Structure formats: C-alpha cells, structure tokens
C-alpha cells in the first residue's frame, strides 16, 4: 500500500507501459494496473494505480450414499452447508490462500438414520480450489439382533 515511483526517469513525449511483472504470493494475490500506459506530456505521470486482491478458493467435494434428510456439513466450525442428495457440493464461503480448512459433519441424516464420514477433510488452501472432500453415508440397521444361548 502507498505511493510508488520508478527509479528511471523518461524523456518528455516518451511512451510508457506499467505492468505487473510478478504477482504477490503468501498470500497469493492478483494485481491490476489502472492508467498504466500513455505518453509523457510535459509533467510527471501521477495517476497510475495498482489494485491487488487476495485470491480466494472454493472448498468442495462429493457426497455419496445419502438417503436420509438432515445432513449438514460444516467448514471451519461455521460455514454450514445442508446436503439433501448425492452429488457435488461446494461451501458458500471461499477461503483465502494459506488458510486451513476442516470439513466436519454437524448433523447426521435421519429417516432413515445414517452415519456419514468425511475423508480429505482438512488441509491448507494454497493456490487452487479444494475439490476432493468426500462424504460417504451408510444407513444404520433398524434393529440390532443378538443371539443368546441358554444352558439346557
């Protein structure tokens, strides 16, 4: 943030073109230039600006085995996401680079009662979307049977 100037002065009537040579990292950002080209016309150029935004990345994956209702996933203890069927999902809130993520099951499905587990549930976002979170649900048995034998 702040003002900047280049070390090499240009002669009057010279053309100029300001570009981003290397985008910032840690965190990853994308910078754009406004008023970055033109010709020197009797005075210093002072209206070139650089605007940078921190890149954000989606946390997503696939749910399978879902047959009940009420499955709720959570990312980083706050970004709740209801899952109603098998298929792809994506959390609403993207994360900035160099941020940790942790996907957990906040609510298990009911009717039928199911248990869902998550794999590839945690890590650190670097410079791309996370799309390999897997949620697998299995239906609980209705009744548990046990055999008992009595001595005769």
Coordinates of N, CA, C and O in Angstrom, one line a residue, residues 12 17 20 30 33 39 43 45-46 56 68-69 80 97 99 105-106 108 112 114 126 128 133-134 140-142 144:
X12 N 10.5 13.6 -22.0 CA 9.2 14.2 -22.5 C 8.8 13.5 -23.8 O 9.7 13.3 -24.7
X17 N 4.6 2.0 -20.3 CA 3.6 0.9 -20.1 C 4.0 0.3 -18.8 O 5.0 -0.3 -18.7
X20 N 2.4 -5.6 -14.3 CA 2.8 -6.4 -13.1 C 3.7 -7.5 -13.6 O 3.3 -8.4 -14.4
X30 N -3.8 -11.2 -6.9 CA -3.9 -10.7 -8.3 C -4.0 -9.2 -8.3 O -4.8 -8.6 -7.7
X33 N -3.5 -3.0 -13.0 CA -3.0 -1.6 -13.2 C -4.0 -0.8 -13.8 O -4.7 -1.2 -14.8
X39 N 1.8 8.5 -22.8 CA 3.0 9.2 -23.2 C 3.2 10.4 -22.2 O 2.3 11.0 -21.7
X43 N 5.0 16.7 -17.9 CA 4.9 16.6 -16.4 C 5.0 15.1 -16.0 O 4.8 14.2 -16.8
X45 N 3.9 11.7 -14.5 CA 2.7 10.9 -14.5 C 2.4 10.5 -13.1 O 3.2 9.8 -12.4
X46 N 1.2 10.8 -12.5 CA 1.0 10.5 -11.1 C -0.4 9.8 -11.0 O -0.8 9.6 -9.8
X56 N -9.1 -16.0 -3.6 CA -9.9 -17.0 -2.7 C -10.2 -18.2 -3.5 O -10.2 -18.2 -4.8
X68 N -31.1 -40.2 3.7 CA -31.9 -39.6 4.7 C -31.9 -38.1 4.5 O -31.3 -37.5 3.5
X69 N -32.5 -37.4 5.4 CA -32.6 -35.9 5.3 C -31.9 -35.4 6.6 O -31.8 -36.0 7.6
X80 N -21.9 -23.5 7.5 CA -22.8 -24.7 7.4 C -23.4 -24.9 6.0 O -23.7 -23.9 5.3
X97 N -5.9 -17.8 0.2 CA -4.7 -18.7 0.2 C -4.0 -18.7 1.6 O -4.1 -17.7 2.3
X99 N -4.9 -20.5 4.1 CA -5.8 -20.7 5.2 C -6.1 -22.2 5.4 O -6.2 -22.9 4.4
X105 N -19.0 -33.2 10.0 CA -20.4 -33.4 9.9 C -21.0 -32.8 11.1 O -20.7 -33.2 12.3
X106 N -21.9 -31.8 10.9 CA -22.6 -31.1 12.0 C -23.9 -31.9 12.4 O -24.2 -32.0 13.6
X108 N -26.1 -35.5 11.3 CA -26.2 -36.7 10.6 C -27.7 -36.9 10.0 O -28.6 -36.4 10.6
X112 N -34.1 -42.5 6.6 CA -33.5 -43.4 7.6 C -32.3 -42.8 8.3 O -31.6 -41.9 7.8
X114 N -28.7 -42.4 9.4 CA -27.4 -42.7 8.7 C -26.2 -42.1 9.5 O -26.4 -41.2 10.3
X126 N -3.8 -23.6 -0.8 CA -2.6 -22.9 -1.3 C -2.9 -22.0 -2.5 O -3.2 -20.9 -2.3
X128 N -5.1 -23.1 -5.3 CA -6.1 -23.7 -6.2 C -7.3 -24.1 -5.3 O -7.2 -24.2 -4.1
X133 N -12.9 -33.3 -1.2 CA -13.5 -33.7 0.0 C -14.6 -34.7 -0.3 O -15.4 -34.5 -1.3
X134 N -14.6 -35.8 0.4 CA -15.5 -36.9 0.1 C -16.4 -37.2 1.4 O -15.8 -37.4 2.5
X140 N -27.9 -46.9 9.1 CA -27.8 -47.7 10.3 C -28.9 -48.8 10.2 O -30.0 -48.6 9.7
X141 N -28.6 -50.0 10.7 CA -29.6 -51.0 10.7 C -30.8 -50.6 11.6 O -30.6 -49.9 12.6
X142 N -32.0 -51.1 11.2 CA -33.2 -50.7 12.0 C -33.1 -51.3 13.4 O -33.4 -50.7 14.4
X144 N -30.9 -54.1 16.1 CA -29.8 -54.9 16.4 C -30.3 -56.2 17.0 O -31.0 -56.2 18.0

